[in-house]
Coordinates of C-alpha atoms in Angstrom, one line a residue:
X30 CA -0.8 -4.6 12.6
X31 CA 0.5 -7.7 11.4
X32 CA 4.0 -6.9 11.8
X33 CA 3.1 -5.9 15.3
X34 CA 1.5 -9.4 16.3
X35 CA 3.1 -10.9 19.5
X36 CA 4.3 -14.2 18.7
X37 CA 8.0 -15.4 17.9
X38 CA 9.7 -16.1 14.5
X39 CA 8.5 -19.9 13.7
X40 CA 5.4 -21.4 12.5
X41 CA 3.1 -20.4 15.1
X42 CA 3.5 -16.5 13.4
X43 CA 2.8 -17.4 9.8
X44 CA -0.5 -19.1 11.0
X45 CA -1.1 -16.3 13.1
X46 CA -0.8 -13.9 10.8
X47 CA -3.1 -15.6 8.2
X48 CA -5.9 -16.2 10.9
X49 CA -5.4 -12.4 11.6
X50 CA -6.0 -11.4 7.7
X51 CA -9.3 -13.8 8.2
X52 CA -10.3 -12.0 10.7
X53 CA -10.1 -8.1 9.6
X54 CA -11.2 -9.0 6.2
X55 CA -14.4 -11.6 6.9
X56 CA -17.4 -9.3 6.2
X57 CA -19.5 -11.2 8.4
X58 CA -19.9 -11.8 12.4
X59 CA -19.6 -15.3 11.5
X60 CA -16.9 -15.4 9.8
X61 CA -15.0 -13.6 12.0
X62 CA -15.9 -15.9 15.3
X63 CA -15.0 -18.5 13.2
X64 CA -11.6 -17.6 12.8
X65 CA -11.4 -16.4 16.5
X66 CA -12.4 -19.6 17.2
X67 CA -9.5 -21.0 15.3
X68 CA -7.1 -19.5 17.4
X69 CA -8.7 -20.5 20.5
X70 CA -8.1 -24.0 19.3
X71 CA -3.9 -23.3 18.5
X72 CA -4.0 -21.8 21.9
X73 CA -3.1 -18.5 20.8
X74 CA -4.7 -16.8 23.6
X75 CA -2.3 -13.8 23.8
X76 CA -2.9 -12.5 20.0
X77 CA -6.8 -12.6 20.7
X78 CA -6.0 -10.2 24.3
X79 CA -3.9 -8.2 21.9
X80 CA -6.8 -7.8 19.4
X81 CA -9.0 -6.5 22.5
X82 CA -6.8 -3.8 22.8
X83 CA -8.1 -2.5 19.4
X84 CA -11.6 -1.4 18.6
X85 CA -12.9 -4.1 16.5
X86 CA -14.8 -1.1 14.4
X87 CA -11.3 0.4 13.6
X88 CA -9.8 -2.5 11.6
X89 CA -12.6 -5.3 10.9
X90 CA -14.6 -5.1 7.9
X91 CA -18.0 -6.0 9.8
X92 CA -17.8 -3.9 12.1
X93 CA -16.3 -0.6 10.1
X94 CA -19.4 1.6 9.6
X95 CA -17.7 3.6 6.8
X96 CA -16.9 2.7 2.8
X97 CA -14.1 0.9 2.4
X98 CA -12.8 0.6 -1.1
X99 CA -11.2 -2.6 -1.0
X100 CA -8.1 -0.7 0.2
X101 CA -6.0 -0.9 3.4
X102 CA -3.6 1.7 3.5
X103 CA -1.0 2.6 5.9
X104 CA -1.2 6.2 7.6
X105 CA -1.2 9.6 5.1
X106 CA 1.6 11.1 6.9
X107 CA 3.9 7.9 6.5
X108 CA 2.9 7.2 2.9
X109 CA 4.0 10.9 2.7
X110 CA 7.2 10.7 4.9
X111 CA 8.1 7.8 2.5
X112 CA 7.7 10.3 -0.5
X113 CA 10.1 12.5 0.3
X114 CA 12.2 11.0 2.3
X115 CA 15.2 12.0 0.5
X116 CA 14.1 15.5 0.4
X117 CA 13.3 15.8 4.0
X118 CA 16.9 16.7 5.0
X119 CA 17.1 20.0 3.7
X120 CA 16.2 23.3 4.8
X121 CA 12.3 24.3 5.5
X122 CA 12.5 26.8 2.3
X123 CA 14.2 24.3 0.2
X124 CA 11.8 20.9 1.3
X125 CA 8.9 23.6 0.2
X126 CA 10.1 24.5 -2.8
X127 CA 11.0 20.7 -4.0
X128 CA 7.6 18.9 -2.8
X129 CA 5.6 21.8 -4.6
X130 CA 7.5 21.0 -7.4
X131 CA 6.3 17.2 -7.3
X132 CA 3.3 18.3 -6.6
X133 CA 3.1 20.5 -9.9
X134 CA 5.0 17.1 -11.9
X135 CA 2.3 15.0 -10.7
X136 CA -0.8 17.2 -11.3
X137 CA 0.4 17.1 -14.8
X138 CA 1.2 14.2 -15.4
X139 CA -2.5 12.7 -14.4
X140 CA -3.8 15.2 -16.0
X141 CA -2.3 14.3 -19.3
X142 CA -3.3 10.7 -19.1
X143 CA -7.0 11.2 -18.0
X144 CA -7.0 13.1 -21.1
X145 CA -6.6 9.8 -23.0
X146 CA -9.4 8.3 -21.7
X147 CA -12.7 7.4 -23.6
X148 CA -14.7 5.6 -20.9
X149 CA -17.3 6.8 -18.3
X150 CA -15.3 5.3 -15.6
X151 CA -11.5 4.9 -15.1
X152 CA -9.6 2.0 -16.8
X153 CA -9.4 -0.2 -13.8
X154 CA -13.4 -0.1 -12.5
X155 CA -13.9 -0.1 -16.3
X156 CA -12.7 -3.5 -16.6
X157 CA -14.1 -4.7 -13.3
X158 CA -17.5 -4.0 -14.1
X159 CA -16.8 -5.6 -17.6
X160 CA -16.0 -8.4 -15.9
X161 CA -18.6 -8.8 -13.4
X162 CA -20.9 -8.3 -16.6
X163 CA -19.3 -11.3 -18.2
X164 CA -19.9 -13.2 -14.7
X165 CA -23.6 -12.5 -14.5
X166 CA -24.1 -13.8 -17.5
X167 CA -25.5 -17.2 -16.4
X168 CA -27.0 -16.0 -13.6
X169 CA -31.1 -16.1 -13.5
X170 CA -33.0 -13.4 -11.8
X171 CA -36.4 -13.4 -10.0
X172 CA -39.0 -11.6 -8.1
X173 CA -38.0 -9.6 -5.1
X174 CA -34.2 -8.6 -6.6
X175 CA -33.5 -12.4 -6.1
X176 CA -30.3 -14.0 -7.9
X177 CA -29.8 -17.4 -8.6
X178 CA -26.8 -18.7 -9.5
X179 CA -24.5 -22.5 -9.5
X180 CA -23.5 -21.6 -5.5
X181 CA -27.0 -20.9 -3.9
X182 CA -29.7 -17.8 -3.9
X183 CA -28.7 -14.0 -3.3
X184 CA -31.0 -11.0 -2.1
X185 CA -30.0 -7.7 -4.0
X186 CA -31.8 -4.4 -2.9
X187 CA -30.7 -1.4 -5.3
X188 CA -32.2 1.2 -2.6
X189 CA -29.7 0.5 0.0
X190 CA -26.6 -0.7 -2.4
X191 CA -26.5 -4.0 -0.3
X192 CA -26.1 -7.8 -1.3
X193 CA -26.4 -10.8 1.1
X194 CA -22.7 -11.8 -0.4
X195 CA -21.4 -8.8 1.6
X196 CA -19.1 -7.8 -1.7
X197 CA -20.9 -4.4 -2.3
X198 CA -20.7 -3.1 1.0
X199 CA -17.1 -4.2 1.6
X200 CA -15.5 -2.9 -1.5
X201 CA -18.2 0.2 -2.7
X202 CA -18.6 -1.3 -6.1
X203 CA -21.7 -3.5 -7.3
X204 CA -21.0 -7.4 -7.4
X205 CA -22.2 -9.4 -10.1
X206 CA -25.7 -10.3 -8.2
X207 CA -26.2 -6.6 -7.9
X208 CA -25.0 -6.1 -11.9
X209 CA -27.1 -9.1 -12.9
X210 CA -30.5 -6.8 -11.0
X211 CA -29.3 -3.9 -12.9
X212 CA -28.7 -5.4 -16.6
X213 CA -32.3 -6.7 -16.2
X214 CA -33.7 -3.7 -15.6
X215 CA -31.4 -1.7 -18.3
X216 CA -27.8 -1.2 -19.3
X217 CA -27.5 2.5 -18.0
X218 CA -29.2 1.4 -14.7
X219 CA -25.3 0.1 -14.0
X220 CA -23.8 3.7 -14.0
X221 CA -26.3 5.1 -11.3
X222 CA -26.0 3.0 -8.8
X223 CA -21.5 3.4 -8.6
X224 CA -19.8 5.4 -6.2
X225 CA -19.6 8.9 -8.3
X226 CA -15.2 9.1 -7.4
X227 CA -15.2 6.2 -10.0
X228 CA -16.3 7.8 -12.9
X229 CA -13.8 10.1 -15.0
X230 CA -15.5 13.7 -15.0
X231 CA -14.7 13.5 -11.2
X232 CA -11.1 12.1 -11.5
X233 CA -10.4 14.8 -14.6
X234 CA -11.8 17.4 -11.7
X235 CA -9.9 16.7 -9.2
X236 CA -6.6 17.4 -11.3
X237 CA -7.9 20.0 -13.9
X238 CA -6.7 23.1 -11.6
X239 CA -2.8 23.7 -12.3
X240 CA -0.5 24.6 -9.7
X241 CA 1.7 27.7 -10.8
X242 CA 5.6 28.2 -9.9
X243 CA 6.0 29.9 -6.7
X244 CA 7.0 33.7 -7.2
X245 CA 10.6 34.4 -7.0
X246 CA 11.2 36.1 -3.4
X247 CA 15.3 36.7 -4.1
X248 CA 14.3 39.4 -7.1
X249 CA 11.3 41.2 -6.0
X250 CA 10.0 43.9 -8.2
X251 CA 10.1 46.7 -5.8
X252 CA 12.5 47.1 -3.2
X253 CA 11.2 48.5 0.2
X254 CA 13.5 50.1 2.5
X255 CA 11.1 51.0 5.8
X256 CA 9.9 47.5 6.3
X257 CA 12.0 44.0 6.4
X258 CA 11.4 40.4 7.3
X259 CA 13.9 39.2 10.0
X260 CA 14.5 35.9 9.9
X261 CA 13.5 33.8 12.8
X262 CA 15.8 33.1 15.7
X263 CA 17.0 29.4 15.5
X264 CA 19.2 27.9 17.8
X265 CA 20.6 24.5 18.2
X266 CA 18.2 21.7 19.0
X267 CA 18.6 19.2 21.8
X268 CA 19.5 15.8 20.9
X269 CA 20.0 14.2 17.9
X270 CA 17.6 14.7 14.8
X271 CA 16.0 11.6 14.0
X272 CA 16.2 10.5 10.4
X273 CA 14.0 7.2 10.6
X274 CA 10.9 6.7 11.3
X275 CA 11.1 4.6 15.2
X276 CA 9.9 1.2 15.3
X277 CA 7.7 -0.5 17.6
X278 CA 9.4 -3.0 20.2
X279 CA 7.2 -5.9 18.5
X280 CA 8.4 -4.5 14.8
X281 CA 10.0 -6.5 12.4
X282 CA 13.6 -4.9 12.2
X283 CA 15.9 -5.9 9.6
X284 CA 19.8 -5.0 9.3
X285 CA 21.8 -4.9 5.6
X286 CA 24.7 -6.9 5.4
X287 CA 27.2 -6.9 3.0
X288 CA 26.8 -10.0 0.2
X289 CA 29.7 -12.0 -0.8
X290 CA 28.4 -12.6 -4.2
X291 CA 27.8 -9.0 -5.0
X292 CA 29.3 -6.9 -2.8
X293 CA 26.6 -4.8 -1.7
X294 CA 25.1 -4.0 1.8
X295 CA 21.4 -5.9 0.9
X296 CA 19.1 -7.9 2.7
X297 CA 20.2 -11.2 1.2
X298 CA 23.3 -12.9 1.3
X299 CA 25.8 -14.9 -0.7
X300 CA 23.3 -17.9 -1.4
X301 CA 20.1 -16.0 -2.0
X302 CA 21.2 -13.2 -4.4
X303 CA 20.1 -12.9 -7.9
X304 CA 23.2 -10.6 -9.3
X305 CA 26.0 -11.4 -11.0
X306 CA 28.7 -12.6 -9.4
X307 CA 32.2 -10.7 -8.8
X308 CA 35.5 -11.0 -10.7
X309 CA 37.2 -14.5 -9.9
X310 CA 40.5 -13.9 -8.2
X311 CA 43.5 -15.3 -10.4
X312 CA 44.5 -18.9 -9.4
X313 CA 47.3 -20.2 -7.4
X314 CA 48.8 -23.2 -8.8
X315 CA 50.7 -25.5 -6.6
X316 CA 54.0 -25.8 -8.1
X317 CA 54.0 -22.3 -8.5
X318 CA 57.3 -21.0 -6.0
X319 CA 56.0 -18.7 -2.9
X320 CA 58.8 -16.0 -2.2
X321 CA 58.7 -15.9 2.2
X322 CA 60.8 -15.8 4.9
X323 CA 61.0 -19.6 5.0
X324 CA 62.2 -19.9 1.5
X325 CA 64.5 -16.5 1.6
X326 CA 66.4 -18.1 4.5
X327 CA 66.7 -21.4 2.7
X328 CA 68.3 -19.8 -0.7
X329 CA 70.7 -18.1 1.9

């Protein structure tokens, strides 16, 4: 979406753009009219009719009624398109065959390193909440699930999983106000209130079932000569097959060129690029004599 935001190439975009990421990511109604209200003021009139096009419940954090995991993905069938896309030129049998067997290299190889692990949750949560643990530390905590710390006064309730900082609904992990309530009331009281996909049982479950090789069709074991498989008829398609994925008319398009410092059709060119240069051509020295027409008619 923010490549897709109608304004031209100058400065006007790169404030648009961050107004924008204030605006899907303010957990607040608040916060979010105050960055509308920002644009209103730069006059950007046309991004705001363009984000009325939109359900505001579809890509604002305050008004998405799911869990959100502090994650903000791109679609599952593009993140899968980019996967393979140099498989996805071959045959239906053969593309089957090669994305089962990244499927099987994967499954393996996260099933190997969750075997390594010693902690309830997985590395990265682990050291979040050992860090929001850390944070709390000098926090105070009072009646009524209230937490005081240096910025101001926070209302935790367990029940619900909600703070008044917006954090723990946003992301689906406890904040440090919520981990402050639940260190006061004991250390394991930290583990029952997380999202159950974080801890490591559940990751080691979702890969512990292996995926076997595919039975070998070309040598079965018994040959049956009443009943065959025909293959399907296929003809030629109309049009040309499209390769790459088609942009949007308000995409960001970019063309390779070829750089004159490295030779190679990049994005950069002879001034931004980071190789090494090319060979240097020999030099031509000045009194050095030129054999050319001119000089061949001369010596005649």
């Amino acid at each position: 979406m923010k490549g897709n935001i109608p304004v031209s190439k100058d400065k006007s975009r790169q404030t648009a753009v961050k107004l924008f990421e204030q605006c899907y990511s303010d957990v607040t109604k608040e916060q979010f009219l105050n960055a509308v209200s920002s644009m209103v003021n730069l006059k950007l009139f046309f991004v705001i009719d363009w984000m009325k096009k939109i359900p505001l419940k579809n890509w604002t954090a305050h008004e998405f009624l799911g869990e959100r995991y502090g994650e903000l993905t791109s679609n599952e069938v593009e993140s899968f398109n980019s996967l393979i896309r140099h498989e996805k030129r071959l045959k239906a049998i053969e593309l089957i065959e090669c994305i089962h067997a990244r499927t099987m290299e994967t499954m393996w190889k996260r099933k190997l390193t969750t075997s390594k692990w010693t902690t309830r949750l997985t590395p990265k949560m682990q050291a979040r909440l050992e860090k929001r643990i850390t944070d709390c530390r000098r926090y105070k905590v009072r009646r009524a699930s209230e937490v005081i710390t240096n910025t101001g006064k926070h209302t935790v309730d367990l029940d619900s999983q909600t703070c008044t900082c917006q954090w723990w609904q946003k992301h689906s992990f406890p904040c440090s106000h919520s981990v402050k309530s639940m260190v006061h009331i004991g250390e394991d009281e930290v583990y029952k209130h997380i999202t159950p996909y974080y801890i490591v049982e559940y990751y080691r479950g979702l890969y512990s079932k292996p995926i076997y090789p595919i039975h070998d069709g070309d040598n079965p074991n018994e040959i049956s000569r009443t009943k065959y498989v025909m293959s399907p008829p296929v003809g030629p398609q109309v049009g040309r097959p499209n390769f790459v994925r088609k942009h949007s008319y308000r995409e960001k398009f970019r063309k390779k060129r070829k750089c004159g410092r490295c030779g190679m059709l990049v994005y950069h060119n002879r001034r931004t690029c980071r190789s090494a240069p090319l060979a240097p051509r020999p030099p031509i020295f000045k009194d050095q004599p030129r054999i050319g027409r001119f000089y061949i008619m001369m010596f005649i």
